[in-house]
PDB file of C-alpha atoms in Angstrom:
ATOM      1  CA  MET M   1     -14.056   8.468   8.397  1.00 94.00           C
ATOM      2  CA  GLU M   2     -14.058  11.268   5.862  1.00 97.00           C
ATOM      3  CA  ILE M   3     -10.960  13.392   5.270  1.00 98.00           C
ATOM      4  CA  MET M   4     -11.093  16.535   3.171  1.00 97.00           C
ATOM      5  CA  THR M   5      -8.301  16.916   0.632  1.00 97.00           C
ATOM      6  CA  PRO M   6      -7.512  19.592  -1.975  1.00 95.00           C
ATOM      7  CA  ARG M   7      -9.264  17.304  -4.490  1.00 95.00           C
ATOM      8  CA  GLY M   8     -12.371  16.650  -2.398  1.00 97.00           C
ATOM      9  CA  PRO M   9     -13.238  14.150   0.336  1.00 98.00           C
ATOM     10  CA  ALA M  10     -11.477  10.817   0.768  1.00 98.00           C
ATOM     11  CA  LEU M  11     -12.845   7.961   2.862  1.00 98.00           C
ATOM     12  CA  VAL M  12     -10.794   5.905   5.305  1.00 98.00           C
ATOM     13  CA  GLN M  13     -11.760   2.556   6.841  1.00 98.00           C
ATOM     14  CA  VAL M  14      -9.642   1.508   9.819  1.00 98.00           C
ATOM     15  CA  ASP M  15      -9.189  -1.935  11.330  1.00 98.00           C
ATOM     16  CA  GLU M  16      -7.257  -1.555  14.564  1.00 97.00           C
ATOM     17  CA  ALA M  17      -4.879  -4.156  15.968  1.00 96.00           C
ATOM     18  CA  ALA M  18      -5.283  -5.068  19.638  1.00 92.00           C
ATOM     19  CA  GLU M  19      -1.712  -3.961  20.396  1.00 93.00           C
ATOM     20  CA  PRO M  20      -0.625  -1.958  17.340  1.00 95.00           C
ATOM     21  CA  ARG M  21       3.043  -1.979  16.441  1.00 96.00           C
ATOM     22  CA  LEU M  22       2.724  -0.582  12.936  1.00 97.00           C
ATOM     23  CA  LEU M  23       0.401   1.557  10.823  1.00 98.00           C
ATOM     24  CA  LEU M  24      -0.284   0.116   7.365  1.00 98.00           C
ATOM     25  CA  VAL M  25      -2.141   2.384   4.934  1.00 98.00           C
ATOM     26  CA  LEU M  26      -3.438   0.797   1.726  1.00 98.00           C
ATOM     27  CA  THR M  27      -5.290   2.051  -1.321  1.00 98.00           C
ATOM     28  CA  HIS M  28      -6.892   0.799  -4.526  1.00 98.00           C
ATOM     29  CA  GLY M  29      -6.167   0.882  -8.243  1.00 96.00           C
ATOM     30  CA  SER M  30      -7.536   3.380 -10.752  1.00 95.00           C
ATOM     31  CA  ALA M  31     -10.985   1.856 -11.220  1.00 91.00           C
ATOM     32  CA  GLY M  32     -11.065  -0.405  -8.181  1.00 94.00           C
ATOM     33  CA  GLY M  33     -11.967  -0.189  -4.526  1.00 97.00           C
ATOM     34  CA  VAL M  34     -10.560  -1.008  -1.124  1.00 98.00           C
ATOM     35  CA  ASP M  35     -12.457  -4.314  -0.990  1.00 97.00           C
ATOM     36  CA  ALA M  36     -10.294  -5.912  -3.694  1.00 98.00           C
ATOM     37  CA  PRO M  37      -9.455  -9.510  -2.691  1.00 98.00           C
ATOM     38  CA  ASP M  38      -5.724  -8.890  -2.323  1.00 98.00           C
ATOM     39  CA  LEU M  39      -6.215  -5.770  -0.203  1.00 98.00           C
ATOM     40  CA  LEU M  40      -8.599  -7.594   2.128  1.00 98.00           C
ATOM     41  CA  ALA M  41      -6.193 -10.518   2.419  1.00 98.00           C
ATOM     42  CA  VAL M  42      -3.336  -8.162   3.245  1.00 98.00           C
ATOM     43  CA  ARG M  43      -5.498  -6.431   5.848  1.00 98.00           C
ATOM     44  CA  ASP M  44      -6.355  -9.722   7.537  1.00 98.00           C
ATOM     45  CA  ALA M  45      -2.781 -10.975   7.588  1.00 98.00           C
ATOM     46  CA  ALA M  46      -1.364  -7.616   8.704  1.00 98.00           C
ATOM     47  CA  LEU M  47      -3.715  -7.445  11.683  1.00 97.00           C
ATOM     48  CA  GLY M  48      -2.233 -10.742  12.763  1.00 96.00           C
ATOM     49  CA  VAL M  49       1.261  -9.247  13.031  1.00 96.00           C
ATOM     50  CA  GLY M  50       0.166  -6.182  14.995  1.00 96.00           C
ATOM     51  CA  ALA M  51      -0.553  -3.702  12.208  1.00 97.00           C
ATOM     52  CA  THR M  52      -3.432  -1.273  12.410  1.00 98.00           C
ATOM     53  CA  VAL M  53      -4.689  -1.099   8.819  1.00 98.00           C
ATOM     54  CA  ALA M  54      -6.261   1.935   7.150  1.00 98.00           C
ATOM     55  CA  ARG M  55      -7.794   1.434   3.690  1.00 98.00           C
ATOM     56  CA  VAL M  56      -8.182   4.682   1.783  1.00 98.00           C
ATOM     57  CA  SER M  57     -10.745   5.387  -0.926  1.00 98.00           C
ATOM     58  CA  GLN M  58      -9.024   8.265  -2.673  1.00 98.00           C
ATOM     59  CA  ALA M  59     -10.814  11.478  -3.512  1.00 97.00           C
ATOM     60  CA  PHE M  60     -11.032  10.799  -7.239  1.00 97.00           C
ATOM     61  CA  ARG M  61     -12.834   7.495  -6.628  1.00 96.00           C
ATOM     62  CA  VAL M  62     -15.186   9.014  -4.040  1.00 97.00           C
ATOM     63  CA  ALA M  63     -16.053  11.575  -6.723  1.00 96.00           C
ATOM     64  CA  GLY M  64     -16.876   8.748  -9.136  1.00 94.00           C
ATOM     65  CA  ALA M  65     -13.882   9.051 -11.468  1.00 94.00           C
ATOM     66  CA  ARG M  66     -12.226   5.910 -12.820  1.00 89.00           C
ATOM     67  CA  ALA M  67      -8.815   7.518 -13.344  1.00 92.00           C
ATOM     68  CA  PRO M  68      -6.783   9.676 -10.960  1.00 93.00           C
ATOM     69  CA  GLY M  69      -5.914  12.414 -13.442  1.00 92.00           C
ATOM     70  CA  SER M  70      -2.799  14.457 -12.735  1.00 95.00           C
ATOM     71  CA  ALA M  71      -0.200  12.568 -10.698  1.00 96.00           C
ATOM     72  CA  ALA M  72       0.752  15.782  -8.912  1.00 97.00           C
ATOM     73  CA  ARG M  73      -2.853  16.376  -7.811  1.00 96.00           C
ATOM     74  CA  GLN M  74      -3.316  12.770  -6.777  1.00 97.00           C
ATOM     75  CA  ASP M  75      -0.149  12.913  -4.700  1.00 98.00           C
ATOM     76  CA  GLU M  76      -1.229  16.193  -3.105  1.00 98.00           C
ATOM     77  CA  ALA M  77      -4.516  14.659  -2.014  1.00 98.00           C
ATOM     78  CA  TRP M  78      -2.795  11.515  -0.758  1.00 98.00           C
ATOM     79  CA  GLU M  79      -0.365  13.495   1.377  1.00 98.00           C
ATOM     80  CA  ALA M  80      -3.293  15.344   2.954  1.00 98.00           C
ATOM     81  CA  VAL M  81      -4.946  12.041   3.858  1.00 98.00           C
ATOM     82  CA  LEU M  82      -1.754  10.604   5.315  1.00 98.00           C
ATOM     83  CA  GLY M  83      -1.230  13.662   7.473  1.00 97.00           C
ATOM     84  CA  GLU M  84      -4.627  13.125   9.103  1.00 97.00           C
ATOM     85  CA  VAL M  85      -4.313   9.358   9.417  1.00 97.00           C
ATOM     86  CA  ARG M  86      -0.865   9.475  10.994  1.00 95.00           C
ATOM     87  CA  ALA M  87      -2.073  12.008  13.543  1.00 95.00           C
ATOM     88  CA  GLY M  88      -4.478   9.379  14.871  1.00 94.00           C
ATOM     89  CA  TRP M  89      -1.688   6.881  15.592  1.00 94.00           C
ATOM     90  CA  PRO M  90       1.352   8.952  16.537  1.00 91.00           C
ATOM     91  CA  GLY M  91       4.567   7.097  17.157  1.00 90.00           C
ATOM     92  CA  LEU M  92       3.755   4.054  15.025  1.00 96.00           C
ATOM     93  CA  PRO M  93       6.049   3.305  12.084  1.00 97.00           C
ATOM     94  CA  LEU M  94       4.227   3.848   8.785  1.00 98.00           C
ATOM     95  CA  VAL M  95       4.193   1.479   5.845  1.00 98.00           C
ATOM     96  CA  GLN M  96       2.026   2.554   2.928  1.00 98.00           C
ATOM     97  CA  GLY M  97       1.016   0.781  -0.221  1.00 98.00           C
ATOM     98  CA  GLY M  98      -1.675  -0.264  -2.598  1.00 98.00           C
ATOM     99  CA  ARG M  99      -2.439  -2.159  -5.731  1.00 98.00           C
ATOM    100  CA  SER M 100      -1.705  -1.045  -9.313  1.00 98.00           C
ATOM    101  CA  ASN M 101      -2.108   2.752  -9.490  1.00 98.00           C
ATOM    102  CA  GLY M 102      -2.245   2.800  -5.699  1.00 98.00           C
ATOM    103  CA  ALA M 103       1.210   1.227  -5.615  1.00 98.00           C
ATOM    104  CA  ARG M 104       2.476   4.012  -7.849  1.00 98.00           C
ATOM    105  CA  VAL M 105       1.188   6.814  -5.619  1.00 98.00           C
ATOM    106  CA  ALA M 106       2.601   5.036  -2.568  1.00 98.00           C
ATOM    107  CA  CYS M 107       6.047   4.962  -4.180  1.00 98.00           C
ATOM    108  CA  ARG M 108       5.896   8.576  -5.339  1.00 98.00           C
ATOM    109  CA  THR M 109       4.903   9.955  -1.939  1.00 98.00           C
ATOM    110  CA  ALA M 110       6.819   7.668   0.434  1.00 98.00           C
ATOM    111  CA  ALA M 111       9.516  10.181   1.294  1.00 97.00           C
ATOM    112  CA  ALA M 112       7.101  13.097   1.606  1.00 97.00           C
ATOM    113  CA  VAL M 113       4.891  11.346   4.170  1.00 97.00           C
ATOM    114  CA  GLY M 114       7.717   9.737   6.137  1.00 96.00           C
ATOM    115  CA  ALA M 115       6.931   6.127   5.279  1.00 97.00           C
ATOM    116  CA  ALA M 116       9.412   3.497   6.429  1.00 97.00           C
ATOM    117  CA  ALA M 117       8.591   1.224   3.479  1.00 98.00           C
ATOM    118  CA  VAL M 118       6.160   0.632   0.614  1.00 98.00           C
ATOM    119  CA  VAL M 119       4.057  -2.395  -0.355  1.00 98.00           C
ATOM    120  CA  ALA M 120       3.417  -2.448  -4.117  1.00 98.00           C
ATOM    121  CA  LEU M 121       0.827  -4.987  -5.226  1.00 98.00           C
ATOM    122  CA  ALA M 122       0.548  -5.607  -8.976  1.00 98.00           C
ATOM    123  CA  PHE M 123       2.848  -2.683  -9.733  1.00 98.00           C
ATOM    124  CA  PRO M 124       1.931  -1.665 -13.316  1.00 98.00           C
ATOM    125  CA  LEU M 125       5.415  -1.507 -14.818  1.00 98.00           C
ATOM    126  CA  HIS M 126       4.106  -0.354 -18.199  1.00 97.00           C
ATOM    127  CA  PRO M 127       0.809  -0.108 -20.105  1.00 95.00           C
ATOM    128  CA  PRO M 128      -0.135  -3.482 -21.641  1.00 94.00           C
ATOM    129  CA  GLY M 129       1.852  -4.103 -24.805  1.00 94.00           C
ATOM    130  CA  LYS M 130       4.025  -1.000 -24.328  1.00 96.00           C
ATOM    131  CA  PRO M 131       7.173  -2.054 -22.429  1.00 94.00           C
ATOM    132  CA  GLU M 132       8.992   1.016 -23.711  1.00 96.00           C
ATOM    133  CA  ARG M 133       6.844   3.168 -21.408  1.00 96.00           C
ATOM    134  CA  SER M 134       8.401   1.867 -18.215  1.00 97.00           C
ATOM    135  CA  ARG M 135       7.491   3.260 -14.782  1.00 97.00           C
ATOM    136  CA  ALA M 136      10.443   1.607 -13.058  1.00 97.00           C
ATOM    137  CA  GLU M 137      11.755   5.006 -12.022  1.00 97.00           C
ATOM    138  CA  GLU M 138       8.873   5.309  -9.566  1.00 98.00           C
ATOM    139  CA  LEU M 139      10.131   2.192  -7.800  1.00 97.00           C
ATOM    140  CA  ARG M 140      13.744   3.340  -7.853  1.00 97.00           C
ATOM    141  CA  GLY M 141      12.774   6.822  -6.699  1.00 97.00           C
ATOM    142  CA  ALA M 142      10.705   5.793  -3.671  1.00 98.00           C
ATOM    143  CA  GLY M 143      13.621   6.484  -1.331  1.00 97.00           C
ATOM    144  CA  VAL M 144      12.610   3.604   0.975  1.00 98.00           C
ATOM    145  CA  ASP M 145      12.453  -0.188   0.748  1.00 97.00           C
ATOM    146  CA  VAL M 146       9.722  -1.409  -1.604  1.00 98.00           C
ATOM    147  CA  LEU M 147       8.160  -4.867  -1.584  1.00 98.00           C
ATOM    148  CA  VAL M 148       6.673  -5.728  -4.986  1.00 98.00           C
ATOM    149  CA  VAL M 149       4.200  -8.600  -5.342  1.00 98.00           C
ATOM    150  CA  ASN M 150       3.218  -9.328  -8.938  1.00 98.00           C
ATOM    151  CA  GLY M 151       1.751 -12.228 -10.871  1.00 98.00           C
ATOM    152  CA  ASP M 152       3.750 -13.854 -13.639  1.00 98.00           C
ATOM    153  CA  ARG M 153       0.791 -13.395 -16.019  1.00 98.00           C
ATOM    154  CA  ASP M 154       0.368  -9.676 -15.424  1.00 98.00           C
ATOM    155  CA  PRO M 155      -0.050  -7.871 -18.791  1.00 97.00           C
ATOM    156  CA  PHE M 156       1.313  -4.724 -17.141  1.00 98.00           C
ATOM    157  CA  GLY M 157       4.675  -6.450 -16.750  1.00 97.00           C
ATOM    158  CA  VAL M 158       6.864  -7.527 -13.845  1.00 97.00           C
ATOM    159  CA  PRO M 159       9.502  -5.194 -12.392  1.00 97.00           C
ATOM    160  CA  ASP M 160      13.187  -6.046 -12.290  1.00 97.00           C
ATOM    161  CA  PRO M 161      14.388  -7.332  -8.887  1.00 97.00           C
ATOM    162  CA  ALA M 162      17.122  -4.697  -8.969  1.00 97.00           C
ATOM    163  CA  ASP M 163      14.511  -1.918  -8.824  1.00 97.00           C
ATOM    164  CA  CYS M 164      13.054  -2.825  -5.410  1.00 98.00           C
ATOM    165  CA  ALA M 165      14.082  -4.225  -2.045  1.00 97.00           C
ATOM    166  CA  ARG M 166      12.173  -7.470  -2.614  1.00 98.00           C
ATOM    167  CA  LEU M 167      10.274  -8.889  -5.571  1.00 98.00           C
ATOM    168  CA  VAL M 168       7.846 -11.797  -5.187  1.00 98.00           C
ATOM    169  CA  VAL M 169       6.393 -13.193  -8.414  1.00 98.00           C
ATOM    170  CA  LEU M 170       3.401 -15.471  -7.871  1.00 98.00           C
ATOM    171  CA  PRO M 171       2.883 -18.207 -10.496  1.00 97.00           C
ATOM    172  CA  GLY M 172      -0.450 -18.205 -12.282  1.00 97.00           C
ATOM    173  CA  GLU M 173      -1.531 -14.800 -10.997  1.00 98.00           C
ATOM    174  CA  GLY M 174      -2.695 -11.982 -13.241  1.00 97.00           C
ATOM    175  CA  HIS M 175      -2.999  -8.280 -12.503  1.00 98.00           C
ATOM    176  CA  ASP M 176      -5.880  -8.783 -10.074  1.00 97.00           C
ATOM    177  CA  LEU M 177      -3.918 -11.162  -7.781  1.00 98.00           C
ATOM    178  CA  LYS M 178      -7.173 -12.936  -6.938  1.00 96.00           C
ATOM    179  CA  ARG M 179      -6.208 -16.562  -7.630  1.00 97.00           C
ATOM    180  CA  ASP M 180      -4.729 -16.971  -4.126  1.00 98.00           C
ATOM    181  CA  PRO M 181      -5.102 -13.684  -2.232  1.00 98.00           C
ATOM    182  CA  ALA M 182      -4.253 -15.351   1.075  1.00 98.00           C
ATOM    183  CA  ARG M 183      -0.774 -16.012  -0.288  1.00 98.00           C
ATOM    184  CA  VAL M 184      -0.418 -12.315  -1.064  1.00 98.00           C
ATOM    185  CA  GLY M 185      -1.390 -11.505   2.504  1.00 98.00           C
ATOM    186  CA  GLU M 186       1.153 -13.951   3.908  1.00 98.00           C
ATOM    187  CA  VAL M 187       3.988 -12.466   1.849  1.00 98.00           C
ATOM    188  CA  VAL M 188       3.150  -8.922   2.910  1.00 98.00           C
ATOM    189  CA  ALA M 189       2.633  -9.724   6.597  1.00 97.00           C
ATOM    190  CA  ARG M 190       5.960 -11.519   6.825  1.00 96.00           C
ATOM    191  CA  TRP M 191       7.772  -8.581   5.233  1.00 97.00           C
ATOM    192  CA  ILE M 192       6.182  -5.686   7.109  1.00 97.00           C
ATOM    193  CA  GLY M 193       6.897  -7.359  10.426  1.00 93.00           C
ATOM    194  CA  GLY M 194      10.460  -6.151  10.081  1.00 92.00           C
ATOM    195  CA  TYR M 195       9.291  -2.536  10.287  1.00 94.00           C
ATOM    196  CA  ALA M 196       7.075  -2.912  13.356  1.00 89.00           C
ATOM    197  CA  ALA M 197       7.890  -1.057  16.555  1.00 79.00           C
ATOM    198  CA  VAL M 198       9.004  -3.077  19.550  1.00 63.00           C
ATOM    199  CA  ARG M 199       6.524  -2.826  22.402  1.00 52.00           C
ATOM    200  CA  ARG M 200       8.210  -2.896  25.790  1.00 44.00           C
ATOM    201  CA  ARG M 201       6.369  -4.005  28.914  1.00 44.00           C
ATOM    202  CA  PRO M 202       7.605  -2.158  32.015  1.00 44.00           C
ATOM    203  CA  PRO M 203       8.112  -4.265  35.163  1.00 45.00           C
ATOM    204  CA  GLY M 204       4.754  -4.806  36.842  1.00 46.00           C
ATOM    205  CA  GLY M 205       2.956  -2.685  34.279  1.00 41.00           C
ATOM    206  CA  ARG M 206       1.099  -2.837  30.984  1.00 39.00           C
ATOM    207  CA  ALA M 207       2.744  -2.601  27.630  1.00 40.00           C
ATOM    208  CA  GLY M 208       3.762   0.951  26.874  1.00 37.00           C
ATOM    209  CA  ALA M 209       3.325   2.925  23.701  1.00 35.00           C
ATOM    210  CA  ALA M 210       5.048   1.676  20.582  1.00 33.00           C
ATOM    211  CA  ARG M 211       8.537   3.094  20.198  1.00 27.00           C
TER     212      ARG M 211
END
């Protein structure tokens, strides 16, 4: 579906769980798309634990840009998308995340959109070769629990475990996390399960709405 934002249209692809207990919203990196191997693996694994998964192509990518531009404008557009997406699944806990730049926007906007937690794949701690330009404050400032999954060969660096709720460093993986994407999916699915709503089945009836 298409959602209009202050920066132009964004596109959202939704895969719905049979009995959703959680809404997981994911997005891409600066020059990438929502079909990145790690994002698809996370989608598949998350569906298995009762998460409805929305993958968002942000407005700047729909417009053909390879960089998001102003962080404030990117965040404004993201918050508009999340408002529309959440309205479609009211009552479900929200976990949002993404890879690389998408992980950054998820951290920056977590409090504003009411996310319960953030999934940060290949969080780009600093530009390659420039560790002095750390973005760790975005992790620390998320205001919610953040799961970080990075490869130990990522030229963008690996965050400190103290700056997030959980850090998983995968041996042999680079920034693209494509060596074993299924492993990435397993890590994320196991972690987000703790934020899923409990579905209660009334006596003699069908399962009620997530609470």
